[in-house]
Coordinates of N, CA and C in Angstrom, one line a residue:
Chain W
Q1 N 29.8 -18.2 38.6 CA 28.8 -18.0 37.7 C 27.4 -19.1 38.6
V2 N 26.3 -18.9 37.9 CA 25.4 -19.2 39.7 C 24.9 -20.7 39.1
Q3 N 24.9 -21.8 39.9 CA 25.3 -22.9 39.4 C 24.2 -23.4 40.9
L4 N 23.4 -24.6 39.7 CA 22.1 -25.5 40.8 C 23.0 -27.2 40.5
V5 N 23.8 -27.3 41.2 CA 23.8 -28.9 41.3 C 23.3 -30.0 42.1
Q6 N 22.4 -31.2 41.8 CA 21.0 -31.9 41.9 C 22.7 -33.3 42.4
S7 N 22.0 -33.9 43.2 CA 22.5 -35.1 43.1 C 22.0 -36.6 42.6
G8 N 22.2 -37.3 42.4 CA 22.6 -38.2 41.3 C 20.6 -39.1 41.5
A9 N 21.1 -39.9 40.7 CA 20.1 -40.7 39.8 C 19.3 -41.9 41.3
E10 N 17.9 -42.3 41.1 CA 17.3 -43.0 42.4 C 16.6 -44.2 42.0
V11 N 16.5 -44.8 42.4 CA 15.5 -45.8 42.1 C 14.9 -46.1 43.3
K12 N 13.9 -46.5 43.6 CA 12.7 -46.4 44.4 C 11.8 -47.6 44.7
K13 N 11.4 -48.0 45.4 CA 10.3 -49.1 45.6 C 9.0 -48.0 45.4
P14 N 7.9 -49.1 44.9 CA 6.1 -48.2 45.8 C 6.5 -48.0 47.3
G15 N 5.8 -46.6 47.6 CA 5.9 -46.8 48.6 C 6.9 -46.6 49.8
A16 N 7.9 -45.9 49.3 CA 9.8 -46.0 50.2 C 9.3 -44.3 49.5
S17 N 10.6 -43.5 50.3 CA 10.9 -42.2 50.0 C 11.5 -42.0 48.8
V18 N 12.0 -40.0 48.7 CA 13.3 -39.7 47.6 C 14.1 -38.4 48.3
K19 N 15.0 -38.3 48.6 CA 14.9 -36.9 48.8 C 16.2 -37.0 47.9
V20 N 16.2 -35.6 47.5 CA 16.7 -35.0 46.3 C 17.5 -33.9 46.8
S21 N 19.1 -33.7 46.3 CA 19.2 -32.2 46.6 C 19.9 -31.1 46.5
C22 N 20.1 -29.8 45.9 CA 20.1 -28.8 45.2 C 22.2 -27.6 45.4
K23 N 22.5 -28.4 45.1 CA 23.3 -27.6 46.2 C 23.5 -26.0 45.5
A24 N 23.3 -25.2 46.2 CA 24.1 -23.8 44.6 C 24.9 -22.9 44.9
S25 N 25.5 -22.2 44.1 CA 26.3 -21.6 44.6 C 26.7 -20.7 43.7
G26 N 27.5 -19.9 43.6 CA 27.1 -18.5 42.5 C 26.8 -17.4 43.3
Y27 N 25.8 -17.5 44.0 CA 24.4 -15.8 44.4 C 24.6 -16.7 46.0
I28 N 23.8 -15.1 47.0 CA 23.6 -16.0 48.3 C 22.5 -16.6 48.0
F29 N 22.9 -18.4 48.7 CA 21.4 -18.8 49.2 C 20.2 -17.9 49.7
N30 N 20.6 -17.2 51.3 CA 18.7 -16.7 51.4 C 18.8 -15.9 50.0
G31 N 19.2 -15.5 49.6 CA 18.4 -14.2 49.1 C 17.6 -14.4 48.0
H32 N 17.4 -16.2 47.4 CA 16.6 -16.7 46.6 C 15.4 -17.3 47.0
Y33 N 14.3 -17.3 46.5 CA 13.1 -18.9 46.6 C 13.9 -20.3 45.7
M34 N 13.6 -20.9 46.6 CA 14.2 -22.2 45.5 C 12.3 -22.9 45.0
H35 N 12.7 -23.7 44.0 CA 11.5 -23.9 43.6 C 11.7 -25.4 42.6
W36 N 10.8 -26.2 43.4 CA 11.0 -27.9 42.4 C 9.5 -28.0 41.9
V37 N 10.1 -28.5 40.5 CA 9.8 -28.9 39.4 C 9.7 -29.8 39.1
R38 N 8.7 -30.9 38.3 CA 9.0 -32.4 37.7 C 8.5 -31.5 36.8
Q39 N 9.0 -33.6 35.9 CA 8.7 -34.1 34.3 C 9.1 -35.5 34.0
A40 N 7.8 -35.9 34.2 CA 7.6 -36.8 33.8 C 8.3 -37.5 32.3
P41 N 8.1 -38.6 32.5 CA 8.4 -39.0 30.3 C 7.4 -38.6 30.0
G42 N 8.2 -37.3 28.9 CA 7.2 -37.1 27.7 C 6.3 -36.3 27.6
Q43 N 6.4 -35.6 29.1 CA 4.8 -34.8 29.5 C 5.7 -33.8 29.9
G44 N 5.2 -32.6 29.8 CA 4.8 -31.1 30.8 C 5.7 -31.2 31.4
L45 N 6.0 -29.6 32.4 CA 6.9 -29.3 33.7 C 5.2 -28.9 34.8
E46 N 5.3 -30.2 35.6 CA 4.8 -29.5 37.1 C 5.0 -29.1 37.9
W47 N 4.6 -27.6 38.5 CA 5.5 -27.2 39.3 C 5.6 -28.3 40.9
M48 N 6.2 -28.6 41.6 CA 5.6 -28.8 43.2 C 5.4 -28.1 43.9
G49 N 6.3 -26.9 43.8 CA 6.2 -26.1 45.6 C 7.6 -25.5 45.7
W50 N 7.5 -24.2 46.4 CA 8.7 -23.1 46.6 C 9.6 -23.5 48.4
M51 N 10.2 -22.4 48.5 CA 11.1 -23.1 49.7 C 11.3 -21.7 50.2
N52 N 11.2 -20.7 50.8 CA 11.8 -19.7 50.8 C 13.2 -20.3 52.2
P53 N 14.8 -20.2 51.4 CA 15.8 -20.8 52.1 C 16.0 -19.6 54.3
N54 N 15.7 -18.0 53.9 CA 15.9 -17.6 54.3 C 13.9 -18.2 55.6
G55 N 14.4 -18.7 56.7 CA 14.2 -19.2 57.9 C 12.9 -20.6 57.5
G56 N 12.7 -20.8 55.7 CA 12.9 -22.3 55.7 C 10.7 -22.4 55.3
V57 N 10.4 -20.9 55.6 CA 8.9 -21.7 55.1 C 8.8 -21.9 53.7
T58 N 6.7 -22.7 53.3 CA 7.4 -23.4 52.2 C 6.4 -23.1 51.9
K59 N 5.6 -23.4 50.3 CA 4.3 -23.5 49.8 C 4.2 -24.4 48.8
Y60 N 3.4 -25.7 48.9 CA 3.8 -26.5 47.6 C 2.0 -26.9 47.0
A61 N 2.4 -27.3 46.4 CA 1.7 -27.5 45.5 C 0.2 -28.8 45.8
Q62 N -1.0 -28.4 45.3 CA -2.1 -29.3 46.5 C -2.2 -30.1 46.3
R63 N -1.6 -30.8 44.8 CA -1.9 -32.4 44.8 C -0.7 -33.0 45.3
F64 N 0.7 -32.3 46.2 CA 1.3 -33.1 46.8 C 1.3 -32.5 48.2
Q65 N 1.0 -31.6 48.8 CA 0.2 -31.7 49.8 C 0.3 -32.5 50.6
G66 N 1.2 -32.8 51.6 CA 1.0 -34.6 52.8 C 2.0 -35.7 52.0
R67 N 2.6 -35.4 51.8 CA 3.4 -35.8 50.6 C 4.9 -35.4 50.1
V68 N 5.0 -33.7 50.0 CA 6.1 -33.5 49.3 C 6.8 -32.7 51.3
T69 N 8.2 -32.4 51.3 CA 8.8 -31.9 52.3 C 9.3 -31.2 51.8
M70 N 10.0 -30.0 51.5 CA 11.3 -29.5 51.3 C 11.4 -28.6 51.9
T71 N 13.2 -28.4 52.4 CA 14.6 -27.9 54.2 C 15.2 -27.3 53.1
R72 N 15.4 -26.8 53.4 CA 17.3 -26.2 53.1 C 18.0 -26.6 55.0
D73 N 19.7 -26.0 54.4 CA 20.2 -26.5 54.8 C 22.0 -25.5 54.9
T74 N 21.5 -24.0 55.0 CA 22.3 -22.4 54.9 C 23.8 -22.6 54.8
S75 N 23.7 -24.5 55.4 CA 25.3 -23.4 56.2 C 26.3 -24.5 54.9
I76 N 25.4 -25.2 54.0 CA 25.7 -25.4 52.9 C 26.1 -25.4 51.5
S77 N 24.3 -24.3 52.0 CA 23.8 -24.0 50.8 C 22.7 -24.7 49.5
T78 N 22.5 -25.3 50.7 CA 21.7 -26.7 49.4 C 19.9 -26.9 50.4
A79 N 19.1 -26.7 49.7 CA 17.8 -26.9 49.4 C 17.5 -28.9 49.4
Y80 N 16.8 -29.3 49.8 CA 16.4 -30.4 49.7 C 14.5 -30.7 48.9
M81 N 14.5 -31.8 48.7 CA 13.3 -32.2 47.8 C 12.9 -33.7 48.4
E82 N 12.1 -34.1 50.0 CA 11.6 -34.6 50.0 C 10.4 -35.6 49.7
L83 N 10.2 -37.3 49.4 CA 8.4 -36.9 48.8 C 8.9 -37.9 49.1
S84 N 7.5 -38.3 50.1 CA 6.9 -39.6 50.6 C 5.5 -40.7 50.2
R85 N 5.4 -41.8 50.3 CA 4.4 -42.5 49.9 C 4.6 -42.6 48.2
L86 N 6.0 -43.3 47.7 CA 5.8 -43.0 46.2 C 5.0 -44.0 45.3
R87 N 4.4 -43.3 43.6 CA 4.0 -44.4 43.6 C 4.8 -44.3 42.2
S88 N 4.5 -45.4 40.8 CA 4.8 -45.4 40.5 C 4.8 -43.8 38.8
D89 N 3.8 -43.4 39.3 CA 3.7 -42.7 38.0 C 3.8 -41.1 39.1
D90 N 4.8 -41.7 40.4 CA 6.1 -40.3 40.2 C 7.4 -40.1 40.1
T91 N 7.7 -41.5 39.2 CA 8.5 -41.6 37.9 C 9.2 -40.4 37.3
A92 N 10.1 -39.4 37.3 CA 9.5 -38.6 36.6 C 11.6 -37.6 36.9
V93 N 11.7 -36.9 36.4 CA 13.2 -36.3 36.3 C 12.6 -35.1 37.2
Y94 N 13.0 -34.5 38.3 CA 13.0 -33.7 39.6 C 13.8 -32.8 39.3
Y95 N 13.7 -31.2 39.2 CA 14.7 -30.3 38.8 C 14.0 -28.9 40.1
C96 N 15.1 -28.3 39.9 CA 15.9 -27.4 41.2 C 15.6 -26.7 40.6
A97 N 14.9 -24.8 41.0 CA 15.3 -23.8 40.2 C 15.6 -22.5 40.6
R98 N 16.1 -22.0 40.3 CA 16.1 -20.3 41.3 C 14.7 -19.5 41.1
D99 N 13.9 -19.2 41.8 CA 13.1 -17.5 41.5 C 13.9 -16.6 41.8
L100 N 14.1 -15.7 40.5 CA 14.9 -15.2 40.5 C 14.4 -12.9 40.9
S101 N 12.8 -13.9 41.0 CA 12.3 -12.2 42.0 C 11.0 -12.3 42.0
L102 N 10.1 -13.0 41.6 CA 8.6 -13.1 41.6 C 8.2 -14.5 40.4
R103 N 8.0 -15.6 41.0 CA 8.4 -17.0 40.3 C 8.0 -16.4 39.1
D104 N 9.6 -16.6 38.9 CA 10.2 -16.6 37.3 C 11.4 -16.8 37.8
F105 N 12.2 -18.7 36.6 CA 13.2 -19.7 37.3 C 14.2 -18.9 36.2
D106 N 15.4 -18.0 36.2 CA 15.9 -17.8 36.0 C 17.5 -19.1 35.9
Y107 N 17.6 -19.5 36.8 CA 18.9 -21.1 36.5 C 18.1 -22.2 37.2
W108 N 18.4 -23.0 37.1 CA 18.0 -24.3 37.6 C 19.1 -25.5 37.3
G109 N 18.9 -26.6 38.4 CA 19.1 -27.7 38.1 C 19.0 -28.5 37.2
Q110 N 20.3 -29.2 37.0 CA 20.4 -30.3 35.5 C 19.4 -31.3 36.2
G111 N 18.6 -31.3 37.0 CA 17.4 -32.7 36.8 C 18.2 -34.2 37.8
T112 N 17.7 -34.6 37.8 CA 17.7 -35.5 38.9 C 16.3 -36.3 38.5
L113 N 17.0 -38.3 37.7 CA 16.0 -38.6 37.5 C 15.8 -39.4 38.8
V114 N 14.2 -39.6 39.7 CA 13.7 -40.3 40.2 C 12.8 -41.4 39.6
T115 N 13.1 -42.8 39.9 CA 12.4 -44.1 38.7 C 11.9 -45.0 40.6
V116 N 10.4 -45.0 39.6 CA 10.3 -45.6 41.1 C 9.5 -47.0 40.1
S117 N 9.6 -48.5 40.9 CA 9.6 -49.7 40.1 C 10.0 -51.2 41.5
S118 N 9.1 -51.8 41.1 CA 9.4 -52.7 42.0 C 9.7 -53.7 41.4
Chain K
S1 N -8.6 -24.2 40.2 CA -7.4 -23.5 39.7 C -7.2 -22.6 38.6
Y2 N -6.0 -22.6 38.6 CA -5.9 -21.0 37.5 C -4.9 -22.4 35.6
V3 N -5.4 -22.4 34.5 CA -5.3 -23.4 33.5 C -4.8 -22.1 32.4
L4 N -3.6 -23.3 31.8 CA -2.4 -22.6 31.1 C -3.7 -23.2 29.6
T5 N -3.8 -22.6 28.5 CA -3.2 -23.9 27.2 C -2.7 -23.5 26.5
Q6 N -1.5 -24.1 25.6 CA -0.8 -24.5 24.4 C -1.2 -24.9 23.8
P7 N -0.9 -24.9 22.0 CA -1.7 -25.6 21.6 C -0.2 -26.6 21.6
P8 N -0.2 -28.2 21.5 CA 0.8 -29.3 21.7 C 1.7 -28.5 20.7
S9 N 1.5 -28.7 19.4 CA 2.4 -28.9 18.4 C 2.9 -27.4 17.1
V10 N 3.8 -27.0 16.6 CA 3.7 -25.6 16.0 C 4.4 -25.6 15.2
S11 N 4.1 -25.8 13.9 CA 5.3 -26.1 12.7 C 6.0 -24.9 11.9
V12 N 6.6 -24.6 11.9 CA 7.3 -23.3 11.1 C 8.5 -23.8 10.3
A13 N 9.1 -23.0 8.8 CA 9.8 -23.7 8.1 C 11.6 -22.1 8.1
P14 N 12.7 -22.7 8.3 CA 13.3 -22.3 8.6 C 13.3 -20.5 7.4
G15 N 13.7 -19.5 8.5 CA 13.1 -18.5 8.1 C 12.1 -17.8 7.9
K16 N 11.1 -18.6 8.6 CA 9.7 -17.5 8.0 C 9.6 -17.4 10.3
T17 N 8.8 -17.0 10.7 CA 8.4 -16.7 11.9 C 7.1 -17.5 12.3
A18 N 7.1 -18.0 14.1 CA 6.6 -19.2 14.2 C 5.6 -17.8 15.7
R19 N 4.5 -18.7 15.9 CA 4.1 -17.9 16.7 C 3.1 -18.8 17.4
I20 N 3.3 -18.8 19.1 CA 3.4 -19.9 20.1 C 3.0 -19.2 21.1
T21 N 0.9 -19.5 20.8 CA 0.3 -18.7 22.0 C 0.0 -19.7 23.6
C22 N -0.3 -18.5 24.9 CA -0.6 -19.6 26.0 C -2.2 -18.7 26.3
G23 N -2.8 -19.7 26.2 CA -4.1 -18.8 26.8 C -4.7 -19.3 28.5
G24 N -4.8 -18.2 28.8 CA -5.9 -18.3 31.0 C -7.0 -17.0 30.3
D25 N -7.6 -17.7 31.5 CA -8.5 -16.1 32.4 C -7.7 -15.2 32.0
N26 N -8.5 -13.9 31.2 CA -7.8 -12.9 31.5 C -6.5 -13.1 32.0
I27 N -5.8 -13.7 30.8 CA -4.1 -14.0 30.8 C -3.5 -11.9 31.5
G28 N -4.0 -11.0 30.0 CA -2.9 -9.7 30.2 C -3.0 -9.3 31.6
S29 N -3.8 -9.9 32.2 CA -4.0 -9.5 34.0 C -2.4 -10.0 34.5
K30 N -1.5 -10.5 34.4 CA -0.9 -11.7 34.7 C 0.5 -11.6 33.8
S31 N 1.8 -11.8 34.7 CA 2.9 -12.3 33.9 C 3.5 -12.8 33.5
V32 N 3.5 -13.2 32.1 CA 3.9 -14.5 31.2 C 5.7 -14.3 31.6
H33 N 6.3 -15.8 31.7 CA 7.0 -16.3 31.2 C 7.6 -17.4 30.5
W34 N 8.4 -17.1 29.9 CA 8.4 -17.8 28.8 C 9.4 -18.5 28.7
Y35 N 9.5 -20.6 28.7 CA 11.1 -21.4 28.8 C 11.1 -21.7 27.2
Q36 N 12.4 -22.3 27.3 CA 12.5 -23.2 26.1 C 13.7 -24.2 26.8
Q37 N 12.9 -25.6 26.2 CA 13.6 -26.4 27.0 C 14.3 -27.9 25.1
K38 N 15.0 -27.9 25.2 CA 15.6 -29.0 24.2 C 15.7 -30.3 25.2
P39 N 15.7 -31.6 24.5 CA 15.2 -32.6 24.5 C 17.2 -33.3 25.4
G40 N 16.3 -33.4 26.2 CA 17.9 -33.7 27.6 C 18.4 -32.8 28.9
Q41 N 18.1 -31.9 28.5 CA 18.0 -30.3 28.4 C 17.1 -30.0 30.2
A42 N 17.3 -29.0 30.8 CA 16.8 -28.4 31.7 C 16.2 -27.1 31.0
P43 N 15.2 -26.9 31.5 CA 14.4 -25.5 30.6 C 15.4 -24.4 30.3
V44 N 15.2 -23.1 29.7 CA 15.7 -22.4 30.3 C 15.2 -20.9 30.1
L45 N 15.1 -19.8 30.7 CA 14.1 -18.3 30.6 C 14.4 -18.1 29.3
L46 N 12.7 -17.7 28.2 CA 13.5 -17.1 27.8 C 13.1 -15.7 27.2
I47 N 11.9 -15.7 27.5 CA 10.8 -14.1 28.1 C 11.2 -14.7 30.0
S48 N 11.1 -13.2 30.1 CA 9.6 -12.8 31.9 C 9.6 -12.2 31.2
Y49 N 7.7 -11.5 32.3 CA 7.3 -10.5 32.7 C 6.9 -9.9 31.2
D50 N 6.5 -10.8 30.4 CA 5.7 -11.1 29.1 C 6.2 -10.7 28.2
S51 N 7.5 -9.8 28.1 CA 7.7 -9.3 26.7 C 9.3 -9.1 27.4
D52 N 10.5 -9.4 28.5 CA 11.2 -9.2 28.7 C 12.8 -9.5 28.4
R53 N 13.6 -9.7 27.9 CA 14.3 -11.0 27.5 C 16.0 -10.7 28.2
P54 N 16.3 -12.3 29.0 CA 17.5 -12.6 30.0 C 18.6 -12.2 28.6
S55 N 19.3 -11.6 29.8 CA 21.1 -11.7 29.1 C 20.9 -12.8 28.2
G56 N 21.7 -12.7 27.1 CA 21.0 -14.1 26.5 C 21.0 -14.7 25.3
I57 N 19.8 -13.8 25.3 CA 18.7 -14.2 24.6 C 18.3 -13.6 23.5
P58 N 18.4 -13.8 22.3 CA 18.6 -13.7 20.8 C 17.0 -12.6 20.4
E59 N 17.2 -11.5 20.0 CA 16.5 -10.3 20.1 C 15.2 -11.4 19.1
R60 N 15.7 -12.2 18.4 CA 14.6 -12.6 17.6 C 13.2 -13.0 18.4
F61 N 13.2 -13.3 19.6 CA 12.7 -14.3 20.4 C 11.8 -13.0 21.4
S62 N 10.8 -13.3 21.3 CA 9.7 -11.8 21.5 C 8.7 -12.3 22.6
G63 N 7.8 -11.3 23.0 CA 6.3 -12.0 23.9 C 5.3 -10.5 23.9
S64 N 5.0 -11.1 23.9 CA 3.3 -10.2 24.5 C 1.8 -10.6 25.1
N65 N 1.1 -9.7 25.7 CA 0.4 -10.3 25.9 C -0.6 -9.1 26.8
S66 N -2.1 -9.7 26.2 CA -3.0 -8.7 26.7 C -3.8 -10.2 26.5
G67 N -5.4 -9.7 27.1 CA -6.1 -10.4 27.1 C -6.4 -11.7 27.8
N68 N -7.0 -12.4 26.5 CA -6.9 -14.2 27.2 C -5.9 -14.9 26.7
T69 N -4.8 -14.2 26.0 CA -3.5 -14.6 25.3 C -2.6 -13.7 25.0
A70 N -1.3 -15.0 25.7 CA 0.3 -14.4 25.9 C 0.2 -15.1 24.7
T71 N 1.9 -14.0 23.5 CA 1.9 -15.3 22.8 C 3.7 -14.7 22.3
L72 N 3.8 -15.6 22.0 CA 5.8 -16.6 21.8 C 6.1 -15.9 20.7
T73 N 6.9 -15.4 20.3 CA 6.9 -15.0 18.4 C 8.5 -15.3 18.6
I74 N 8.8 -16.3 17.7 CA 10.3 -16.3 16.9 C 10.1 -15.5 15.7
S75 N 11.2 -15.4 15.5 CA 11.3 -14.3 14.2 C 12.7 -15.4 13.5
R76 N 12.3 -14.8 12.0 CA 13.6 -15.5 10.9 C 14.3 -17.1 12.2
V77 N 13.3 -18.2 12.2 CA 13.7 -18.9 12.5 C 14.5 -20.7 12.4
E78 N 15.3 -20.8 13.3 CA 16.3 -21.3 13.0 C 16.3 -23.3 13.0
A79 N 16.7 -24.0 12.7 CA 16.5 -25.3 13.0 C 17.0 -25.7 14.3
G80 N 17.5 -24.6 14.7 CA 18.6 -25.3 16.5 C 17.5 -24.8 17.4
D81 N 16.0 -24.3 16.9 CA 15.4 -23.7 17.4 C 14.2 -24.6 18.1
E82 N 14.6 -25.5 16.9 CA 13.5 -27.0 17.8 C 13.3 -27.1 19.2
A83 N 11.9 -27.5 19.9 CA 12.7 -27.7 21.1 C 11.2 -27.7 21.6
D84 N 10.8 -27.5 23.1 CA 9.7 -27.3 23.9 C 9.2 -26.1 24.4
F85 N 8.6 -25.9 24.3 CA 8.3 -24.2 24.5 C 7.4 -23.7 25.5
Y86 N 7.5 -24.0 26.9 CA 5.8 -23.7 28.0 C 6.3 -21.7 28.0
C87 N 4.5 -21.7 29.3 CA 5.1 -20.5 29.3 C 4.3 -20.9 30.8
Q88 N 4.5 -19.8 31.7 CA 4.2 -20.3 33.0 C 3.9 -18.3 33.7
V89 N 2.6 -18.7 34.7 CA 2.3 -17.8 35.2 C 2.5 -17.9 37.0
W90 N 2.4 -16.9 38.0 CA 2.0 -17.0 39.1 C 0.6 -16.4 39.3
D91 N -0.4 -17.6 40.0 CA -1.3 -17.2 41.3 C -0.7 -16.5 41.6
G92 N -1.3 -14.9 41.5 CA -1.1 -14.5 43.4 C -1.5 -15.0 43.9
Y93 N -2.6 -14.4 44.2 CA -4.2 -15.6 45.2 C -3.3 -16.3 46.0
S94 N -3.2 -17.2 45.2 CA -2.8 -19.0 45.9 C -1.3 -19.5 45.9
D95 N -0.6 -18.0 45.1 CA 0.6 -17.6 45.8 C 0.8 -18.7 45.5
H96 N 0.8 -19.9 43.6 CA 1.6 -21.1 43.1 C 1.5 -20.6 41.9
V97 N 2.4 -21.9 40.7 CA 3.0 -21.1 39.8 C 2.3 -22.3 38.8
V98 N 1.6 -21.8 37.5 CA 1.4 -23.1 37.0 C 1.7 -22.5 35.4
F99 N 2.4 -23.8 35.1 CA 2.9 -24.5 33.7 C 1.8 -24.5 32.7
G100 N 2.0 -24.2 31.4 CA 1.2 -24.6 30.4 C 2.0 -26.2 30.1
G101 N 0.3 -26.7 28.7 CA 1.2 -28.2 28.8 C 2.3 -28.3 27.3
G102 N 2.6 -26.6 27.4 CA 3.4 -26.5 26.6 C 3.6 -27.1 24.8
T103 N 4.8 -26.8 24.3 CA 4.0 -26.7 22.5 C 5.8 -27.2 21.8
K104 N 5.4 -28.0 20.9 CA 6.5 -28.7 20.3 C 7.1 -27.7 19.0
L105 N 8.2 -26.8 19.2 CA 7.5 -26.9 17.0 C 9.1 -27.0 16.3
T106 N 8.7 -27.4 15.8 CA 9.3 -28.2 14.4 C 9.4 -27.3 13.5
V107 N 10.8 -27.4 13.0 CA 11.2 -26.8 12.4 C 11.1 -27.7 11.0
L108 N 10.3 -27.2 9.8 CA 10.0 -28.0 9.1 C 11.4 -27.9 7.2

């Protein structure tokens, strides 16, 4: 069965970086784009970008350009999302989500809470 | 950038029908996906491509999309349907994904 298992919660200081991992299993990792979506406390879903594991091509939402980097290690079927220059308003739960066919997300990770606080 | 507008909240009595709208400029020309998110859980794909139900999603959930409004319809609402619901589209021009602001469904 398809599973996306994310790394654990993180606490970071403003200005630092955070790298969240998402280990995929139960399907061919290279066969599906991986997206990252975040959700601030009490707020809605916000799309951050996608990565094509087959080649590593990425597309980022405008507001994260220059601060986010999405990568992967195909040898261990794991996707990564790194966000730099963290601010307090980056405090959120970060999800990875598998792209089923054309930007519809059929499987989601369990979420990783990133807290940015001095 | 493309904007999707949802009502913040919808309330419905058990057994009745709930309709959650998602407004966007000519949204009928796009494919709309709907997600259900219960507290403390990741979202779940509820409806894809306007009206397709993934395996395991009850027939009580249905979707439609035309003109400037997409609609998620929940028939015979149950207490367990209480959740936040999000619509989502893909803007093919920019290859960006857009979510609506979400609608909290309350079962009275």
